[in-house]
mmCIF file of C-alpha atoms in Angstrom:
data_model
loop_
_atom_site.group_PDB
_atom_site.id
_atom_site.type_symbol
_atom_site.label_atom_id
_atom_site.label_comp_id
_atom_site.label_asym_id
_atom_site.label_seq_id
_atom_site.Cartn_x
_atom_site.Cartn_y
_atom_site.Cartn_z
ATOM 1 C CA UNK A 1 -160.886 30.150 42.813
ATOM 2 C CA UNK A 2 -160.625 28.256 46.072
ATOM 3 C CA UNK A 3 -157.095 28.338 47.472
ATOM 4 C CA UNK A 4 -155.147 26.465 50.111
ATOM 5 C CA UNK A 5 -152.639 27.947 52.557
ATOM 6 C CA UNK A 6 -149.863 25.730 53.862
ATOM 7 C CA UNK A 7 -147.753 26.579 56.913
ATOM 8 C CA UNK A 8 -144.607 24.633 57.713
ATOM 9 C CA UNK A 9 -142.350 24.471 60.778
ATOM 10 C CA UNK A 10 -139.143 22.468 61.221
ATOM 11 C CA UNK A 11 -138.207 21.424 64.753
ATOM 12 C CA UNK A 12 -134.655 20.289 65.444
ATOM 13 C CA UNK A 13 -134.031 18.146 68.557
ATOM 14 C CA UNK A 14 -130.558 19.621 68.999
ATOM 15 C CA UNK A 15 -131.417 23.225 68.200
ATOM 16 C CA UNK A 16 -134.468 23.197 70.524
ATOM 17 C CA UNK A 17 -136.138 25.842 68.412
ATOM 18 C CA UNK A 18 -138.389 26.392 65.460
ATOM 19 C CA UNK A 19 -136.993 27.540 62.142
ATOM 20 C CA UNK A 20 -139.502 29.168 59.840
ATOM 21 C CA UNK A 21 -139.294 30.557 56.350
ATOM 22 C CA UNK A 22 -141.302 30.916 53.180
ATOM 23 C CA UNK A 23 -140.732 28.129 50.667
ATOM 24 C CA UNK A 24 -142.626 27.564 47.452
ATOM 25 C CA UNK A 25 -142.609 25.774 44.135
ATOM 26 C CA UNK A 26 -144.277 27.436 41.158
ATOM 27 C CA UNK A 27 -143.732 25.391 37.987
ATOM 28 C CA UNK A 28 -141.443 27.527 35.803
ATOM 29 C CA UNK A 29 -141.897 30.595 38.013
ATOM 30 C CA UNK A 30 -141.106 29.988 41.685
ATOM 31 C CA UNK A 31 -138.187 28.908 43.807
ATOM 32 C CA UNK A 32 -137.282 25.676 41.970
ATOM 33 C CA UNK A 33 -135.229 25.749 38.791
ATOM 34 C CA UNK A 34 -132.046 24.838 36.913
ATOM 35 C CA UNK A 35 -129.828 27.870 37.573
ATOM 36 C CA UNK A 36 -129.264 29.882 40.789
ATOM 37 C CA UNK A 37 -127.131 32.678 42.261
ATOM 38 C CA UNK A 38 -126.620 33.036 46.006
ATOM 39 C CA UNK A 39 -124.864 35.421 48.393
ATOM 40 C CA UNK A 40 -125.130 35.732 52.168
ATOM 41 C CA UNK A 41 -126.117 38.940 53.979
ATOM 42 C CA UNK A 42 -124.333 39.702 57.230
ATOM 43 C CA UNK A 43 -125.595 37.532 60.101
ATOM 44 C CA UNK A 44 -123.334 38.566 62.997
ATOM 45 C CA UNK A 45 -121.506 41.636 64.305
ATOM 46 C CA UNK A 46 -118.788 39.585 66.017
ATOM 47 C CA UNK A 47 -116.127 37.013 65.127
ATOM 48 C CA UNK A 48 -118.523 34.087 65.632
ATOM 49 C CA UNK A 49 -118.331 31.415 62.967
ATOM 50 C CA UNK A 50 -121.449 30.127 61.254
ATOM 51 C CA UNK A 51 -121.546 26.924 59.220
ATOM 52 C CA UNK A 52 -123.106 27.562 55.829
ATOM 53 C CA UNK A 53 -125.106 24.844 54.067
ATOM 54 C CA UNK A 54 -127.142 24.494 50.913
ATOM 55 C CA UNK A 55 -130.012 21.995 51.179
ATOM 56 C CA UNK A 56 -130.908 20.744 47.687
ATOM 57 C CA UNK A 57 -133.959 18.625 46.865
ATOM 58 C CA UNK A 58 -135.681 17.341 43.732
ATOM 59 C CA UNK A 59 -138.620 15.154 42.690
ATOM 60 C CA UNK A 60 -137.143 13.250 39.754
ATOM 61 C CA UNK A 61 -136.996 9.464 39.451
ATOM 62 C CA UNK A 62 -133.713 9.508 37.533
ATOM 63 C CA UNK A 63 -130.344 10.625 38.926
ATOM 64 C CA UNK A 64 -129.356 14.257 38.411
ATOM 65 C CA UNK A 65 -126.156 16.279 38.402
ATOM 66 C CA UNK A 66 -125.950 19.586 40.287
ATOM 67 C CA UNK A 67 -122.906 21.691 41.130
ATOM 68 C CA UNK A 68 -121.814 25.202 41.978
ATOM 69 C CA UNK A 69 -118.859 27.390 41.005
ATOM 70 C CA UNK A 70 -117.341 30.339 42.854
ATOM 71 C CA UNK A 71 -115.778 33.470 41.381
ATOM 72 C CA UNK A 72 -112.438 31.669 40.878
ATOM 73 C CA UNK A 73 -114.093 29.017 38.707
ATOM 74 C CA UNK A 74 -113.716 26.209 41.274
ATOM 75 C CA UNK A 75 -116.556 23.696 40.846
ATOM 76 C CA UNK A 76 -118.127 21.607 43.627
ATOM 77 C CA UNK A 77 -120.641 18.825 42.954
ATOM 78 C CA UNK A 78 -123.616 17.919 45.119
ATOM 79 C CA UNK A 79 -123.882 14.294 46.223
ATOM 80 C CA UNK A 80 -127.514 13.195 46.459
ATOM 81 C CA UNK A 81 -128.833 10.569 48.847
ATOM 82 C CA UNK A 82 -132.155 9.578 47.293
ATOM 83 C CA UNK A 83 -133.522 13.045 46.407
ATOM 84 C CA UNK A 84 -131.693 15.113 49.011
ATOM 85 C CA UNK A 85 -128.241 16.735 49.189
ATOM 86 C CA UNK A 86 -126.534 18.778 51.882
ATOM 87 C CA UNK A 87 -123.577 20.883 50.733
ATOM 88 C CA UNK A 88 -121.274 22.838 53.042
ATOM 89 C CA UNK A 89 -120.207 26.012 51.243
ATOM 90 C CA UNK A 90 -117.100 28.094 51.832
ATOM 91 C CA UNK A 91 -118.164 31.602 50.865
ATOM 92 C CA UNK A 92 -118.143 34.225 53.579
ATOM 93 C CA UNK A 93 -121.157 36.371 54.453
ATOM 94 C CA UNK A 94 -120.901 40.064 53.770
ATOM 95 C CA UNK A 95 -119.600 42.369 56.491
ATOM 96 C CA UNK A 96 -120.557 46.013 56.801
ATOM 97 C CA UNK A 97 -120.653 48.269 53.756
ATOM 98 C CA UNK A 98 -118.713 46.594 50.964
ATOM 99 C CA UNK A 99 -118.437 45.703 47.291
ATOM 100 C CA UNK A 100 -117.026 42.214 46.760
ATOM 101 C CA UNK A 101 -116.276 39.799 43.907
ATOM 102 C CA UNK A 102 -115.702 36.634 45.959
ATOM 103 C CA UNK A 103 -118.752 36.242 48.210
ATOM 104 C CA UNK A 104 -121.207 34.531 45.879
ATOM 105 C CA UNK A 105 -121.890 31.225 44.108
ATOM 106 C CA UNK A 106 -123.503 30.167 40.823
ATOM 107 C CA UNK A 107 -125.380 26.831 40.895
ATOM 108 C CA UNK A 108 -126.566 24.777 37.923
ATOM 109 C CA UNK A 109 -128.376 21.452 37.540
ATOM 110 C CA UNK A 110 -129.332 19.064 34.760
ATOM 111 C CA UNK A 111 -132.831 18.824 36.242
ATOM 112 C CA UNK A 112 -135.092 21.119 38.223
ATOM 113 C CA UNK A 113 -134.034 21.431 41.883
ATOM 114 C CA UNK A 114 -135.071 23.431 44.942
ATOM 115 C CA UNK A 115 -132.466 25.050 47.215
ATOM 116 C CA UNK A 116 -132.505 26.306 50.797
ATOM 117 C CA UNK A 117 -129.641 28.311 52.294
ATOM 118 C CA UNK A 118 -129.195 27.252 55.931
ATOM 119 C CA UNK A 119 -126.646 29.066 58.111
ATOM 120 C CA UNK A 120 -126.127 27.659 61.600
ATOM 121 C CA UNK A 121 -124.296 29.067 64.619
ATOM 122 C CA UNK A 122 -126.211 27.856 67.666
ATOM 123 C CA UNK A 123 -129.690 27.200 68.964
ATOM 124 C CA UNK A 124 -130.024 30.958 69.362
ATOM 125 C CA UNK A 125 -128.850 32.048 65.931
ATOM 126 C CA UNK A 126 -129.594 30.371 62.613
ATOM 127 C CA UNK A 127 -130.924 31.658 59.299
ATOM 128 C CA UNK A 128 -132.786 29.797 56.574
ATOM 129 C CA UNK A 129 -134.109 31.063 53.242
ATOM 130 C CA UNK A 130 -135.202 29.761 49.846
ATOM 131 C CA UNK A 131 -132.827 30.537 46.973
ATOM 132 C CA UNK A 132 -134.678 31.785 43.882
ATOM 133 C CA UNK A 133 -133.757 30.530 40.386
ATOM 134 C CA UNK A 134 -132.196 32.880 37.842
ATOM 135 C CA UNK A 135 -135.249 32.891 35.574
ATOM 136 C CA UNK A 136 -137.302 34.433 38.405
ATOM 137 C CA UNK A 137 -134.858 37.302 39.041
ATOM 138 C CA UNK A 138 -135.730 40.772 37.807
ATOM 139 C CA UNK A 139 -134.569 44.343 37.328
ATOM 140 C CA UNK A 140 -137.006 46.049 39.728
ATOM 141 C CA UNK A 141 -137.478 45.303 43.432
ATOM 142 C CA UNK A 142 -139.567 46.869 46.188
ATOM 143 C CA UNK A 143 -138.250 46.702 49.757
ATOM 144 C CA UNK A 144 -141.177 46.917 52.188
ATOM 145 C CA UNK A 145 -139.109 47.912 55.208
ATOM 146 C CA UNK A 146 -135.584 47.875 56.594
ATOM 147 C CA UNK A 147 -135.033 48.351 60.301
ATOM 148 C CA UNK A 148 -131.979 50.210 61.493
ATOM 149 C CA UNK A 149 -128.968 47.922 61.168
ATOM 150 C CA UNK A 150 -130.604 45.631 58.575
ATOM 151 C CA UNK A 151 -128.454 44.719 55.589
ATOM 152 C CA UNK A 152 -129.273 44.547 51.896
ATOM 153 C CA UNK A 153 -127.154 42.611 49.377
ATOM 154 C CA UNK A 154 -127.389 43.123 45.600
ATOM 155 C CA UNK A 155 -125.750 40.362 43.513
ATOM 156 C CA UNK A 156 -125.001 40.839 39.804
ATOM 157 C CA UNK A 157 -125.547 37.945 37.398
ATOM 158 C CA UNK A 158 -124.483 39.734 34.178
ATOM 159 C CA UNK A 159 -121.760 42.157 33.074
ATOM 160 C CA UNK A 160 -122.274 45.933 32.951
ATOM 161 C CA UNK A 161 -124.935 45.928 35.655
ATOM 162 C CA UNK A 162 -125.839 49.385 37.001
ATOM 163 C CA UNK A 163 -127.965 49.944 40.103
ATOM 164 C CA UNK A 164 -130.262 52.892 40.848
ATOM 165 C CA UNK A 165 -132.033 53.465 44.172
ATOM 166 C CA UNK A 166 -135.293 55.408 44.577
ATOM 167 C CA UNK A 167 -137.024 56.496 47.767
ATOM 168 C CA UNK A 168 -135.169 56.751 51.071
ATOM 169 C CA UNK A 169 -131.753 55.834 49.663
ATOM 170 C CA UNK A 170 -130.133 58.509 51.852
ATOM 171 C CA UNK A 171 -130.862 56.318 54.888
ATOM 172 C CA UNK A 172 -128.498 53.629 53.570
ATOM 173 C CA UNK A 173 -124.745 53.380 54.091
ATOM 174 C CA UNK A 174 -123.532 52.052 50.742
ATOM 175 C CA UNK A 175 -120.452 51.846 48.508
ATOM 176 C CA UNK A 176 -119.599 54.975 46.531
ATOM 177 C CA UNK A 177 -120.238 53.289 43.174
ATOM 178 C CA UNK A 178 -123.254 51.168 42.227
ATOM 179 C CA UNK A 179 -122.359 50.811 38.524
ATOM 180 C CA UNK A 180 -120.339 48.467 36.344
ATOM 181 C CA UNK A 181 -121.005 45.304 38.338
ATOM 182 C CA UNK A 182 -119.984 41.962 36.806
ATOM 183 C CA UNK A 183 -121.138 38.375 37.508
ATOM 184 C CA UNK A 184 -120.312 37.219 41.055
ATOM 185 C CA UNK A 185 -119.922 40.843 42.196
ATOM 186 C CA UNK A 186 -122.122 41.916 45.086
ATOM 187 C CA UNK A 187 -122.810 45.015 47.163
ATOM 188 C CA UNK A 188 -123.937 45.154 50.775
ATOM 189 C CA UNK A 189 -125.693 48.220 52.173
ATOM 190 C CA UNK A 190 -126.597 48.879 55.809
ATOM 191 C CA UNK A 191 -129.667 50.805 57.006
ATOM 192 C CA UNK A 192 -128.684 53.815 59.127
ATOM 193 C CA UNK A 193 -132.326 54.262 60.171
ATOM 194 C CA UNK A 194 -135.680 52.603 59.489
ATOM 195 C CA UNK A 195 -136.372 52.619 55.730
ATOM 196 C CA UNK A 196 -139.984 52.444 54.534
ATOM 197 C CA UNK A 197 -139.650 53.657 50.919
ATOM 198 C CA UNK A 198 -137.096 51.935 48.719
ATOM 199 C CA UNK A 199 -137.117 50.780 45.103
ATOM 200 C CA UNK A 200 -134.114 49.074 43.499
ATOM 201 C CA UNK A 201 -133.717 49.388 39.726
ATOM 202 C CA UNK A 202 -131.099 47.514 37.709
ATOM 203 C CA UNK A 203 -130.056 47.453 34.064
ATOM 204 C CA UNK A 204 -129.623 43.653 34.240
ATOM 205 C CA UNK A 205 -131.058 40.822 36.334
ATOM 206 C CA UNK A 206 -129.887 40.855 39.950
ATOM 207 C CA UNK A 207 -130.565 38.852 43.099
ATOM 208 C CA UNK A 208 -131.506 40.749 46.278
ATOM 209 C CA UNK A 209 -130.974 39.413 49.816
ATOM 210 C CA UNK A 210 -132.138 41.027 53.058
ATOM 211 C CA UNK A 211 -130.608 40.284 56.439
ATOM 212 C CA UNK A 212 -130.833 41.111 60.131
ATOM 213 C CA UNK A 213 -127.628 40.148 61.874
ATOM 214 C CA UNK A 214 -127.139 38.751 65.357
ATOM 215 C CA UNK A 215 -126.070 41.248 68.024
ATOM 216 C CA UNK A 216 -125.236 41.012 71.718
ATOM 217 C CA UNK A 217 -128.697 42.372 72.608
ATOM 218 C CA UNK A 218 -130.671 40.389 70.025
ATOM 219 C CA UNK A 219 -129.382 36.834 69.469
ATOM 220 C CA UNK A 220 -131.754 36.156 66.588
ATOM 221 C CA UNK A 221 -130.911 36.880 62.976
ATOM 222 C CA UNK A 222 -132.900 36.300 59.814
ATOM 223 C CA UNK A 223 -132.317 36.309 56.081
ATOM 224 C CA UNK A 224 -134.506 36.267 52.998
ATOM 225 C CA UNK A 225 -134.122 36.502 49.243
ATOM 226 C CA UNK A 226 -136.568 39.088 47.922
ATOM 227 C CA UNK A 227 -138.835 38.410 44.930
ATOM 228 C CA UNK A 228 -138.880 41.000 42.158
ATOM 229 C CA UNK A 229 -141.709 43.462 41.476
ATOM 230 C CA UNK A 230 -143.460 41.075 39.064
ATOM 231 C CA UNK A 231 -144.695 39.131 42.118
ATOM 232 C CA UNK A 232 -146.875 42.029 43.276
ATOM 233 C CA UNK A 233 -150.553 41.246 43.667
ATOM 234 C CA UNK A 234 -153.976 42.148 45.062
ATOM 235 C CA UNK A 235 -154.760 39.513 47.712
ATOM 236 C CA UNK A 236 -152.519 38.260 50.544
ATOM 237 C CA UNK A 237 -153.007 35.941 53.533
ATOM 238 C CA UNK A 238 -150.847 36.174 56.679
ATOM 239 C CA UNK A 239 -149.765 33.728 59.365
ATOM 240 C CA UNK A 240 -151.031 34.382 62.936
ATOM 241 C CA UNK A 241 -148.120 35.958 64.802
ATOM 242 C CA UNK A 242 -147.071 38.976 66.800
ATOM 243 C CA UNK A 243 -145.354 41.550 64.626
ATOM 244 C CA UNK A 244 -146.002 43.787 61.640
ATOM 245 C CA UNK A 245 -147.431 43.455 58.153
ATOM 246 C CA UNK A 246 -145.997 46.041 55.740
ATOM 247 C CA UNK A 247 -147.465 46.615 52.266
ATOM 248 C CA UNK A 248 -146.032 48.935 49.605
ATOM 249 C CA UNK A 249 -147.416 50.329 46.337
ATOM 250 C CA UNK A 250 -145.005 50.565 43.420
ATOM 251 C CA UNK A 251 -146.630 52.502 40.594
ATOM 252 C CA UNK A 252 -149.875 54.144 41.734
ATOM 253 C CA UNK A 253 -152.113 54.754 44.717
ATOM 254 C CA UNK A 254 -153.962 51.788 46.193
ATOM 255 C CA UNK A 255 -156.862 51.269 48.601
ATOM 256 C CA UNK A 256 -156.098 48.435 51.031
ATOM 257 C CA UNK A 257 -158.607 46.492 53.128
ATOM 258 C CA UNK A 258 -157.109 44.611 56.081
ATOM 259 C CA UNK A 259 -159.473 41.863 57.301
ATOM 260 C CA UNK A 260 -158.989 39.250 60.044
ATOM 261 C CA UNK A 261 -161.134 36.171 60.643
ATOM 262 C CA UNK A 262 -162.254 37.564 64.016
ATOM 263 C CA UNK A 263 -164.392 40.037 62.045
ATOM 264 C CA UNK A 264 -162.126 43.089 62.416
ATOM 265 C CA UNK A 265 -161.268 45.177 59.349
ATOM 266 C CA UNK A 266 -159.576 48.440 58.394
ATOM 267 C CA UNK A 267 -159.290 50.437 55.135
ATOM 268 C CA UNK A 268 -156.260 52.527 54.158
ATOM 269 C CA UNK A 269 -155.041 54.406 51.083
ATOM 270 C CA UNK A 270 -151.371 54.565 50.108
ATOM 271 C CA UNK A 271 -149.687 56.577 47.357
ATOM 272 C CA UNK A 272 -146.908 55.695 44.899
ATOM 273 C CA UNK A 273 -143.966 54.028 46.682
ATOM 274 C CA UNK A 274 -145.685 54.591 50.023
ATOM 275 C CA UNK A 275 -146.007 51.797 52.552
ATOM 276 C CA UNK A 276 -148.391 51.167 55.402
ATOM 277 C CA UNK A 277 -147.992 48.975 58.487
ATOM 278 C CA UNK A 278 -150.652 46.807 60.107
ATOM 279 C CA UNK A 279 -150.285 45.097 63.476
ATOM 280 C CA UNK A 280 -150.575 41.363 62.856
ATOM 281 C CA UNK A 281 -152.756 39.139 65.006
ATOM 282 C CA UNK A 282 -151.338 36.324 67.143
ATOM 283 C CA UNK A 283 -154.693 34.532 67.241
ATOM 284 C CA UNK A 284 -156.210 35.077 63.795
ATOM 285 C CA UNK A 285 -155.427 34.747 60.122
ATOM 286 C CA UNK A 286 -155.599 38.113 58.386
ATOM 287 C CA UNK A 287 -155.838 39.174 54.745
ATOM 288 C CA UNK A 288 -155.015 42.247 52.694
ATOM 289 C CA UNK A 289 -157.048 43.051 49.590
ATOM 290 C CA UNK A 290 -155.773 45.879 47.398
ATOM 291 C CA UNK A 291 -157.285 47.840 44.516
ATOM 292 C CA UNK A 292 -153.867 48.032 42.811
ATOM 293 C CA UNK A 293 -150.804 45.743 42.806
ATOM 294 C CA UNK A 294 -148.787 45.909 46.032
ATOM 295 C CA UNK A 295 -146.044 43.892 47.687
ATOM 296 C CA UNK A 296 -146.389 42.734 51.294
ATOM 297 C CA UNK A 297 -143.938 41.431 53.876
ATOM 298 C CA UNK A 298 -144.500 40.015 57.352
ATOM 299 C CA UNK A 299 -142.130 40.768 60.254
ATOM 300 C CA UNK A 300 -142.581 38.295 63.106
ATOM 301 C CA UNK A 301 -142.031 38.672 66.855
ATOM 302 C CA UNK A 302 -142.198 36.227 69.768
ATOM 303 C CA UNK A 303 -144.061 38.818 71.881
ATOM 304 C CA UNK A 304 -145.953 41.981 71.037
ATOM 305 C CA UNK A 305 -143.130 44.198 72.348
ATOM 306 C CA UNK A 306 -140.130 41.999 71.481
ATOM 307 C CA UNK A 307 -137.606 42.353 68.640
ATOM 308 C CA UNK A 308 -138.314 41.155 65.111
ATOM 309 C CA UNK A 309 -137.184 37.524 64.846
ATOM 310 C CA UNK A 310 -138.215 36.624 61.326
ATOM 311 C CA UNK A 311 -139.258 38.045 57.976
ATOM 312 C CA UNK A 312 -141.066 36.634 54.944
ATOM 313 C CA UNK A 313 -142.046 38.164 51.620
ATOM 314 C CA UNK A 314 -145.665 37.076 51.219
ATOM 315 C CA UNK A 315 -146.748 35.856 47.764
ATOM 316 C CA UNK A 316 -150.168 36.982 46.514
ATOM 317 C CA UNK A 317 -152.791 34.256 46.269
ATOM 318 C CA UNK A 318 -152.749 34.436 42.457
ATOM 319 C CA UNK A 319 -149.201 33.054 42.526
ATOM 320 C CA UNK A 320 -149.793 30.062 44.787
ATOM 321 C CA UNK A 321 -149.078 26.678 43.240
ATOM 322 C CA UNK A 322 -150.271 23.078 43.512
ATOM 323 C CA UNK A 323 -146.895 21.395 44.185
ATOM 324 C CA UNK A 324 -144.077 22.088 46.634
ATOM 325 C CA UNK A 325 -140.704 20.531 47.373
ATOM 326 C CA UNK A 326 -138.415 21.227 50.332
ATOM 327 C CA UNK A 327 -135.781 19.484 52.392
ATOM 328 C CA UNK A 328 -134.445 19.348 55.948
ATOM 329 C CA UNK A 329 -131.567 17.649 57.754
ATOM 330 C CA UNK A 330 -131.716 14.084 58.976
ATOM 331 C CA UNK A 331 -132.663 14.018 62.698
ATOM 332 C CA UNK A 332 -134.892 17.044 62.115
ATOM 333 C CA UNK A 333 -138.587 16.550 62.839
ATOM 334 C CA UNK A 334 -140.670 18.772 60.598
ATOM 335 C CA UNK A 335 -144.392 19.418 60.775
ATOM 336 C CA UNK A 336 -146.603 20.855 58.073
ATOM 337 C CA UNK A 337 -149.750 22.697 59.044
ATOM 338 C CA UNK A 338 -152.241 23.089 56.225
ATOM 339 C CA UNK A 339 -154.839 25.826 56.379
ATOM 340 C CA UNK A 340 -157.594 25.100 53.895
ATOM 341 C CA UNK A 341 -161.057 26.518 53.364
ATOM 342 C CA UNK A 342 -163.762 24.286 54.812
ATOM 343 C CA UNK A 343 -165.165 21.865 52.275
ATOM 344 C CA UNK A 344 -161.988 21.273 50.256
ATOM 345 C CA UNK A 345 -160.129 18.856 52.546
ATOM 346 C CA UNK A 346 -160.839 15.885 50.267
ATOM 347 C CA UNK A 347 -159.046 17.563 47.363
ATOM 348 C CA UNK A 348 -155.640 17.345 49.076
ATOM 349 C CA UNK A 349 -153.162 14.704 47.943
ATOM 350 C CA UNK A 350 -150.957 13.957 50.954
ATOM 351 C CA UNK A 351 -147.772 11.883 50.933
ATOM 352 C CA UNK A 352 -147.455 10.817 54.573
ATOM 353 C CA UNK A 353 -149.809 10.403 57.505
ATOM 354 C CA UNK A 354 -152.057 12.970 59.126
ATOM 355 C CA UNK A 355 -150.913 13.736 62.661
ATOM 356 C CA UNK A 356 -154.219 15.284 63.666
ATOM 357 C CA UNK A 357 -156.849 17.788 62.640
ATOM 358 C CA UNK A 358 -157.916 20.820 64.649
ATOM 359 C CA UNK A 359 -161.015 22.689 63.552
ATOM 360 C CA UNK A 360 -160.758 26.459 63.294
ATOM 361 C CA UNK A 361 -163.404 29.111 62.759
ATOM 362 C CA UNK A 362 -163.644 29.450 58.983
ATOM 363 C CA UNK A 363 -160.437 27.553 58.294
ATOM 364 C CA UNK A 364 -159.285 24.005 58.971
ATOM 365 C CA UNK A 365 -155.738 23.251 60.148
ATOM 366 C CA UNK A 366 -154.118 19.866 59.535
ATOM 367 C CA UNK A 367 -150.651 18.643 60.507
ATOM 368 C CA UNK A 368 -148.944 16.165 58.161
ATOM 369 C CA UNK A 369 -145.465 14.769 57.598
ATOM 370 C CA UNK A 370 -145.122 15.510 53.874
ATOM 371 C CA UNK A 371 -147.554 17.105 51.504
ATOM 372 C CA UNK A 372 -148.185 17.670 47.801
ATOM 373 C CA UNK A 373 -151.334 19.375 46.583
ATOM 374 C CA UNK A 374 -153.634 18.471 43.729
ATOM 375 C CA UNK A 375 -156.102 20.717 41.879
ATOM 376 C CA UNK A 376 -156.144 23.559 44.425
ATOM 377 C CA UNK A 377 -153.235 26.011 44.711
ATOM 378 C CA UNK A 378 -151.624 26.630 48.104
ATOM 379 C CA UNK A 379 -148.486 28.133 49.589
ATOM 380 C CA UNK A 380 -145.849 27.265 52.208
ATOM 381 C CA UNK A 381 -144.396 29.438 54.943
ATOM 382 C CA UNK A 382 -141.514 28.579 57.282
ATOM 383 C CA UNK A 383 -140.686 31.368 59.730
ATOM 384 C CA UNK A 384 -137.707 31.846 62.029
ATOM 385 C CA UNK A 385 -138.899 32.013 65.644
#
């Protein structure tokens, strides 16, 4: 099947920066839905105050009702302007190692919606991630890599939820008890060292959030909600950037082929719950093909030797979709770059105006204002730079 890759960047005139993250819509499967749970991983090691927003969008002609409740039962409704709503939320991010019952929200809607969590401090520190619907949450998660100081939040959505960790759990500072969690209750763990082998098992559905908080030496933070192990696959495509690509096998050994469109390639074999790291290319799109299901994440840097500034869980090509919905603030200029195999440009259905086309080697890049695909699946990435 011929597939389309879509890359998206938002540019804010006030922030003077790019904000990137992975956003997707899979009908009935992906990051749009009717029911959501959200918590915030730690984003700062100081007393600085972020403003926390939820950006909610939909594609329905009729009016819809969406709201969220906190652990006290207080309900807040979203007010839509056309098909867009911006909600300022009052929950606090997690701090250090803790187990909390009042740092999460439960969102519901009468119609299918898509939600972004946007947390703003300054032009040097903002985080943005897609919130996954409850029907896409699972009981098994693979964490590709945690760097020292990274945080991991586990949020319970049902009563009597017990958590088990496999792999390098000893490298995590965590609460003494990981059992008996109830809805709205969440746990934050902190990596004491780099973690490259970690599986999270739960008796009930949970939401998992990963974070890298702002420090005095690294002003950039990032956050991401992790997909569960059912999103593992065999074929992945990566955005050109400095940084690392980390792939992990969950159940059995796998042979991985790493190929870039400059002609370079490399084969590796990994065992059960092992991970391997490839150096990503700033100039070329690269792919991973695996003989067994794996999960892959991309850690992005501004320079080859700089700190990690962004992270995205990469969906396998088999899970790309044909329609996407996302939102951004007013006064934000956002550009979509579409990477599509040569010969399939005419099969795109674009809402907006093309801003220009630049020919690549084996791929074609196009920049548009808004985009919805037809017939050919594609995916969207927005990374924090």
